[in-house]
mmCIF file of C-alpha atoms in Angstrom:
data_model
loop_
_atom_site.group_PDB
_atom_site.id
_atom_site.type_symbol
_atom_site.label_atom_id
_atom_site.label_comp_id
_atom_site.label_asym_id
_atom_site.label_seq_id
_atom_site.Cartn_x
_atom_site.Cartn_y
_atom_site.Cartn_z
ATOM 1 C CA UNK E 1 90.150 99.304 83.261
ATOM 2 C CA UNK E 2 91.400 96.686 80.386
ATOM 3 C CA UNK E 3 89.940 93.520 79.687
ATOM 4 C CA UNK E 4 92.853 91.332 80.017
ATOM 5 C CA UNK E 5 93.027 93.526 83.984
ATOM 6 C CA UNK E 6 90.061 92.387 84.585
ATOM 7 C CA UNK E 7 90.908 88.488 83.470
ATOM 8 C CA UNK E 8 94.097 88.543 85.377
ATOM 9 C CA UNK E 9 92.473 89.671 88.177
ATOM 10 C CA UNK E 10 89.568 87.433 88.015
ATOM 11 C CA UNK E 11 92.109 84.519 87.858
ATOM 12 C CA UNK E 12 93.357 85.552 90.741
ATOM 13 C CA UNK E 13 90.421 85.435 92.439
ATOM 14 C CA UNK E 14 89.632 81.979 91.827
ATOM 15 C CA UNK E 15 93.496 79.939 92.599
ATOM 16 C CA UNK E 16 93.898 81.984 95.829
ATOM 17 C CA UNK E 17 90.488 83.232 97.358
ATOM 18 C CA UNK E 18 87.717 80.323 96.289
ATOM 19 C CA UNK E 19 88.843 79.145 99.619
ATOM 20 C CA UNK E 20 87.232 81.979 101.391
ATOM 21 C CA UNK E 21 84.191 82.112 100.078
ATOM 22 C CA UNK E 22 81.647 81.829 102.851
ATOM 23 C CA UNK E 23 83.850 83.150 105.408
ATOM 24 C CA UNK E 24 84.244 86.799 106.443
ATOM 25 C CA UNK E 25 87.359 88.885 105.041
ATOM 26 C CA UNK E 26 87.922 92.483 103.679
ATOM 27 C CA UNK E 27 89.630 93.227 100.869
ATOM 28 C CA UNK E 28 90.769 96.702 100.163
ATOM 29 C CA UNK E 29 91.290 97.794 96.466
ATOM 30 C CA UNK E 30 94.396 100.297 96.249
ATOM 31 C CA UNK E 31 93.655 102.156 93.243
ATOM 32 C CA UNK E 32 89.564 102.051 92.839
ATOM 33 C CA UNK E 33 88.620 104.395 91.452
ATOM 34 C CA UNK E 34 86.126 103.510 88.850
ATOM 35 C CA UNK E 35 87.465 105.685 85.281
ATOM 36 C CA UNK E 36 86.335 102.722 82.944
ATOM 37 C CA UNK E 37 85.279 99.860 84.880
ATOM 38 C CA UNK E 38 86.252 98.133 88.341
ATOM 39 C CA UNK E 39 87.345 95.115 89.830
ATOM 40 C CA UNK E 40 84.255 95.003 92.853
ATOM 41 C CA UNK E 41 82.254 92.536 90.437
ATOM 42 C CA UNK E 42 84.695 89.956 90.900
ATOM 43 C CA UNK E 43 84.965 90.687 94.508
ATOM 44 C CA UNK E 44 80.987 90.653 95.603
ATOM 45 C CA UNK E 45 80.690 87.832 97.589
ATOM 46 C CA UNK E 46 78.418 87.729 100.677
ATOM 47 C CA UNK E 47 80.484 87.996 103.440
ATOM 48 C CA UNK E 48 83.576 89.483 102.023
ATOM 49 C CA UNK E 49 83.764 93.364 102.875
ATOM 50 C CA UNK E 50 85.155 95.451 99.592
ATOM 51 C CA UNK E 51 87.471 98.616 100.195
ATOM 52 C CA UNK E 52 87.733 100.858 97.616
ATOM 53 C CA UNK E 53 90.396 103.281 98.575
ATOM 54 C CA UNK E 54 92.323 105.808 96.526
ATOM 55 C CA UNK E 55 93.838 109.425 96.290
ATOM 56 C CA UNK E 56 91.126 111.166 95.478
ATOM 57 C CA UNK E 57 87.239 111.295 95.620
ATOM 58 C CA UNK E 58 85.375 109.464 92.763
ATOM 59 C CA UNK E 59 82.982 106.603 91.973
ATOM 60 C CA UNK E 60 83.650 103.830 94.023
ATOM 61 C CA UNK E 61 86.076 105.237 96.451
ATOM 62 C CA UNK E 62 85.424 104.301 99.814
ATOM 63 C CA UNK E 63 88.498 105.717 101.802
ATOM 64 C CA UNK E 64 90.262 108.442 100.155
ATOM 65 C CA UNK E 65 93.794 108.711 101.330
ATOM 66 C CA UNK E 66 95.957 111.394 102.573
ATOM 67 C CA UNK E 67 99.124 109.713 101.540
ATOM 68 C CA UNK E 68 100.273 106.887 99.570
ATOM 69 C CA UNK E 69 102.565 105.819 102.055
ATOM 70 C CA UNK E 70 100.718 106.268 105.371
ATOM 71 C CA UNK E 71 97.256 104.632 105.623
ATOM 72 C CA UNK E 72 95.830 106.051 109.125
ATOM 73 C CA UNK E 73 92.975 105.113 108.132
ATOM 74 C CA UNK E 74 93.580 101.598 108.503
ATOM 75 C CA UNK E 75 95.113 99.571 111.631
ATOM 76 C CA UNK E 76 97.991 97.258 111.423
ATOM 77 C CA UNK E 77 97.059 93.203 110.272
ATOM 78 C CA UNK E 78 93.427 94.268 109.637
ATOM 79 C CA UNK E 79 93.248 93.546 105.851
ATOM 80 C CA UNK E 80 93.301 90.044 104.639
ATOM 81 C CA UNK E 81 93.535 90.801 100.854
ATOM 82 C CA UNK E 82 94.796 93.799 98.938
ATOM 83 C CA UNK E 83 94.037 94.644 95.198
ATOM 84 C CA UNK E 84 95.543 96.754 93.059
ATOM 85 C CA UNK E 85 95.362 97.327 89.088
ATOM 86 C CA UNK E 86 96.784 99.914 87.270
ATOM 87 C CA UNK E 87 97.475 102.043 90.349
ATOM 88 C CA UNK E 88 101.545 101.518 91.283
ATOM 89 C CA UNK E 89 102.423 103.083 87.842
ATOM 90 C CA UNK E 90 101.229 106.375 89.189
ATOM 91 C CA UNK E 91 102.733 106.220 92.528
ATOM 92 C CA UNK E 92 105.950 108.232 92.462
ATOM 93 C CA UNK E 93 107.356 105.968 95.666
ATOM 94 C CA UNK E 94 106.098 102.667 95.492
ATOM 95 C CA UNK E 95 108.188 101.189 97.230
ATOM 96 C CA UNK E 96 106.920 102.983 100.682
ATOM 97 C CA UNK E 97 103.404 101.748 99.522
ATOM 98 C CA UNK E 98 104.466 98.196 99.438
ATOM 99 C CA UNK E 99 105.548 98.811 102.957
ATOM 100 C CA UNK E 100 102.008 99.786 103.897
ATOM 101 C CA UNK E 101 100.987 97.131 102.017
ATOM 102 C CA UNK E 102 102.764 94.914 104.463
ATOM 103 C CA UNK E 103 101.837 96.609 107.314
ATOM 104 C CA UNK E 104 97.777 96.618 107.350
ATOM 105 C CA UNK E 105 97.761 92.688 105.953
ATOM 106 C CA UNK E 106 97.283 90.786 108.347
ATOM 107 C CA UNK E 107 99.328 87.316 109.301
ATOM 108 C CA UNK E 108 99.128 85.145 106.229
ATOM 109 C CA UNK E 109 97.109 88.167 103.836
ATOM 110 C CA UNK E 110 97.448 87.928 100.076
ATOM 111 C CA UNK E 111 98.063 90.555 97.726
ATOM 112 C CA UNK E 112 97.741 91.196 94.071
ATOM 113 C CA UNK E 113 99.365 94.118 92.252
ATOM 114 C CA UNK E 114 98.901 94.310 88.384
ATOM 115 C CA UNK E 115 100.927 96.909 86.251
ATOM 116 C CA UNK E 116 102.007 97.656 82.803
ATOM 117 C CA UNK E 117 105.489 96.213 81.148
ATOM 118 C CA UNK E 118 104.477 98.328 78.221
ATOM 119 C CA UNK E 119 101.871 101.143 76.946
ATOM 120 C CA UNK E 120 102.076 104.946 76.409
ATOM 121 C CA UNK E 121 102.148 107.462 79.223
ATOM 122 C CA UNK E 122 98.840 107.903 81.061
ATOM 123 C CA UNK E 123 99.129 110.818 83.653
ATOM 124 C CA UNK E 124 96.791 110.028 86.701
ATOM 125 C CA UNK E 125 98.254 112.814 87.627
ATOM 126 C CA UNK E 126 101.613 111.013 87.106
ATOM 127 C CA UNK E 127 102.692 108.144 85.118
ATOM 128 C CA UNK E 128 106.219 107.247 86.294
ATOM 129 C CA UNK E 129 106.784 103.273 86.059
ATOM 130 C CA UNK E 130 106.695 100.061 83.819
ATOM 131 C CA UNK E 131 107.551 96.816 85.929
ATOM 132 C CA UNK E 132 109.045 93.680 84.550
ATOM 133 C CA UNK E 133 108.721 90.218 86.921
ATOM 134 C CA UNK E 134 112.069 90.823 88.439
ATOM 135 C CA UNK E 135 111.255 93.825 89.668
ATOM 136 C CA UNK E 136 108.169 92.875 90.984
ATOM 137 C CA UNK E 137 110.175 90.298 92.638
ATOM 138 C CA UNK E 138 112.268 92.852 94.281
ATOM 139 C CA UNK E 139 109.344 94.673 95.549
ATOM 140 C CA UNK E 140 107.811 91.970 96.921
ATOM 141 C CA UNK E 141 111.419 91.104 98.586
ATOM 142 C CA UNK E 142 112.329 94.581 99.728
ATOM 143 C CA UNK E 143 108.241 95.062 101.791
ATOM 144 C CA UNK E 144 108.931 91.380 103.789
ATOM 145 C CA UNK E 145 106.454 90.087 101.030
ATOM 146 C CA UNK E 146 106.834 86.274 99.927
ATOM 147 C CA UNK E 147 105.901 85.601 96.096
ATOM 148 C CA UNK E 148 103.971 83.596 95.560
ATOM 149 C CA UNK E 149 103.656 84.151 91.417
ATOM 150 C CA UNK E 150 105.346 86.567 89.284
ATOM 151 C CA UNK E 151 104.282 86.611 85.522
ATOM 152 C CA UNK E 152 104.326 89.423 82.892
ATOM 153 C CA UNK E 153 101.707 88.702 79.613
ATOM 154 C CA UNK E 154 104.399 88.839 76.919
ATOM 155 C CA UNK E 155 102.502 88.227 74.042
ATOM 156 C CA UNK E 156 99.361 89.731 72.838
ATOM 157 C CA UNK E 157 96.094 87.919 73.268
ATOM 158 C CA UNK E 158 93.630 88.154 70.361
ATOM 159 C CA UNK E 159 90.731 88.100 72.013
ATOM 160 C CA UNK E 160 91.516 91.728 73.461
ATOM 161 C CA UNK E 161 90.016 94.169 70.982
ATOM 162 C CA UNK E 162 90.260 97.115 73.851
ATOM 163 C CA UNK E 163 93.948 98.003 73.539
ATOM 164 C CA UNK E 164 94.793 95.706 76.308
ATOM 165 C CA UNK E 165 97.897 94.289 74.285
ATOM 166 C CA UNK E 166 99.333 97.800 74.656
ATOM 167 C CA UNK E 167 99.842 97.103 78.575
ATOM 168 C CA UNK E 168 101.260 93.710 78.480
ATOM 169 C CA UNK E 169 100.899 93.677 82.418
ATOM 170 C CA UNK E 170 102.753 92.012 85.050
ATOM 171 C CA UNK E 171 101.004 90.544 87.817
ATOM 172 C CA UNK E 172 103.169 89.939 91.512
ATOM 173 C CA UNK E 173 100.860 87.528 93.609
ATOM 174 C CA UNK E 174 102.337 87.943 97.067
ATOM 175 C CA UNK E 175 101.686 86.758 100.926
ATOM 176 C CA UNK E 176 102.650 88.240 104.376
ATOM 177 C CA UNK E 177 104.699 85.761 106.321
ATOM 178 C CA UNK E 178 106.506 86.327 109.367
ATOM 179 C CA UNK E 179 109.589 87.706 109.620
ATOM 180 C CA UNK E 180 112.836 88.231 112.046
ATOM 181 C CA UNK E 181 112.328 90.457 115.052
ATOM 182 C CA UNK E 182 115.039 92.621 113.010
ATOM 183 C CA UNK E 183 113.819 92.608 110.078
ATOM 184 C CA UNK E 184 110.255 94.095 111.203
ATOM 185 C CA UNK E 185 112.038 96.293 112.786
ATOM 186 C CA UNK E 186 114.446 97.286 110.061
ATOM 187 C CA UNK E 187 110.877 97.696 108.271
ATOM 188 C CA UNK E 188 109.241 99.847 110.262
ATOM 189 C CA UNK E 189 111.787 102.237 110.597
ATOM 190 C CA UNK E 190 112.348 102.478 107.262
ATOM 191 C CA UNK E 191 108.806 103.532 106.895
ATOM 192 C CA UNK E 192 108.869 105.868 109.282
ATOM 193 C CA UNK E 193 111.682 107.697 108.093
ATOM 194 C CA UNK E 194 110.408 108.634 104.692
ATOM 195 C CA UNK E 195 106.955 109.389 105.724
ATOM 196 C CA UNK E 196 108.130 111.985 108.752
#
């Protein structure tokens, strides 16, 4: 986990969530585990309940999941904020997991993706993607997902003396809002027919 990850993140924290402090909430972290540091820090706060889910078993993995794409392990509109840093790089469809996404936020959930624009491959086991705002915009319009702040850091930041500046990530801020009858539906089966 980079520094400037952990900032973005962080800042994301405080302009969308200070608001929920005090109250109760999960957030589930897509992409947790720990290889080099984590975002739960920024997201222990007494009554909110942190989800660390991923692929495979590690430190602080919670839920490991069978598929990318299919969360069984979580209900529909029973997450109020996802998380994810450096994780939708390494997901060969991502586009089905923005679906999911979606589906197990509940009315009115926030989510927060962070990715690279830049950097050299990194296999975890794959390393397929580099997104750019517009793209994240697209994602964000193709899972029923309203934007609420799309930004890529273009320029390198001195302060980061980690290799941060390699990633120059892009950060998609996003929020479930309701949507046409259809267009849930169109949705849902469009889930369901890549993950049968």
């Amino acid at each position: 986990m980079h520094l400037s990850s952990l900032h973005k993140m962080k800042a994301f924290k405080e302009k969308y969530l200070n608001d929920l402090i005090g109250k109760e909430i999960k957030v589930l972290d897509l992409g947790s585990q720990d290889v080099n540091g984590s975002y739960k820090p920024i997201f222990d706060i007494p009554g909110w309940q942190y989800i660390g889910v991923d692929a495979s078993p590690g430190k602080n993995v919670d839920v490991i999941l069978t598929s990318p794409y299919h969360w069984s392990q979580f209900a529909r509109s029973s997450i109020d904020v996802i998380i994810s840093g450096q994780a939708f790089e390494h997901i060969d469809f991502f586009w089905l997991t923005a679906l999911e996404m979606r589906r197990v936020l509940k009315d009115d959930g926030i989510c927060c993706i962070i990715a690279p624009s830049s950097g050299p491959e990194h296999r975890y086991p794959v390393d397929c993607w580099r997104f750019y705002p517009d793209g994240l915009k697209a994602l964000a319009n193709f899972a029923g997902l309203n934007p609420l702040e799309v930004y890529t850091q273009w320029d390198d930041v001195e302060d980061y003396t980690d290799g941060s500046n390699a990633w120059h990530d892009s950060v998609l801020i996003a929020k479930k809002s309701q949507l046409s009858f259809r267009r849930e539906l169109k949705l849902h089966l469009t889930s369901l027919l890549f993950n049968r």
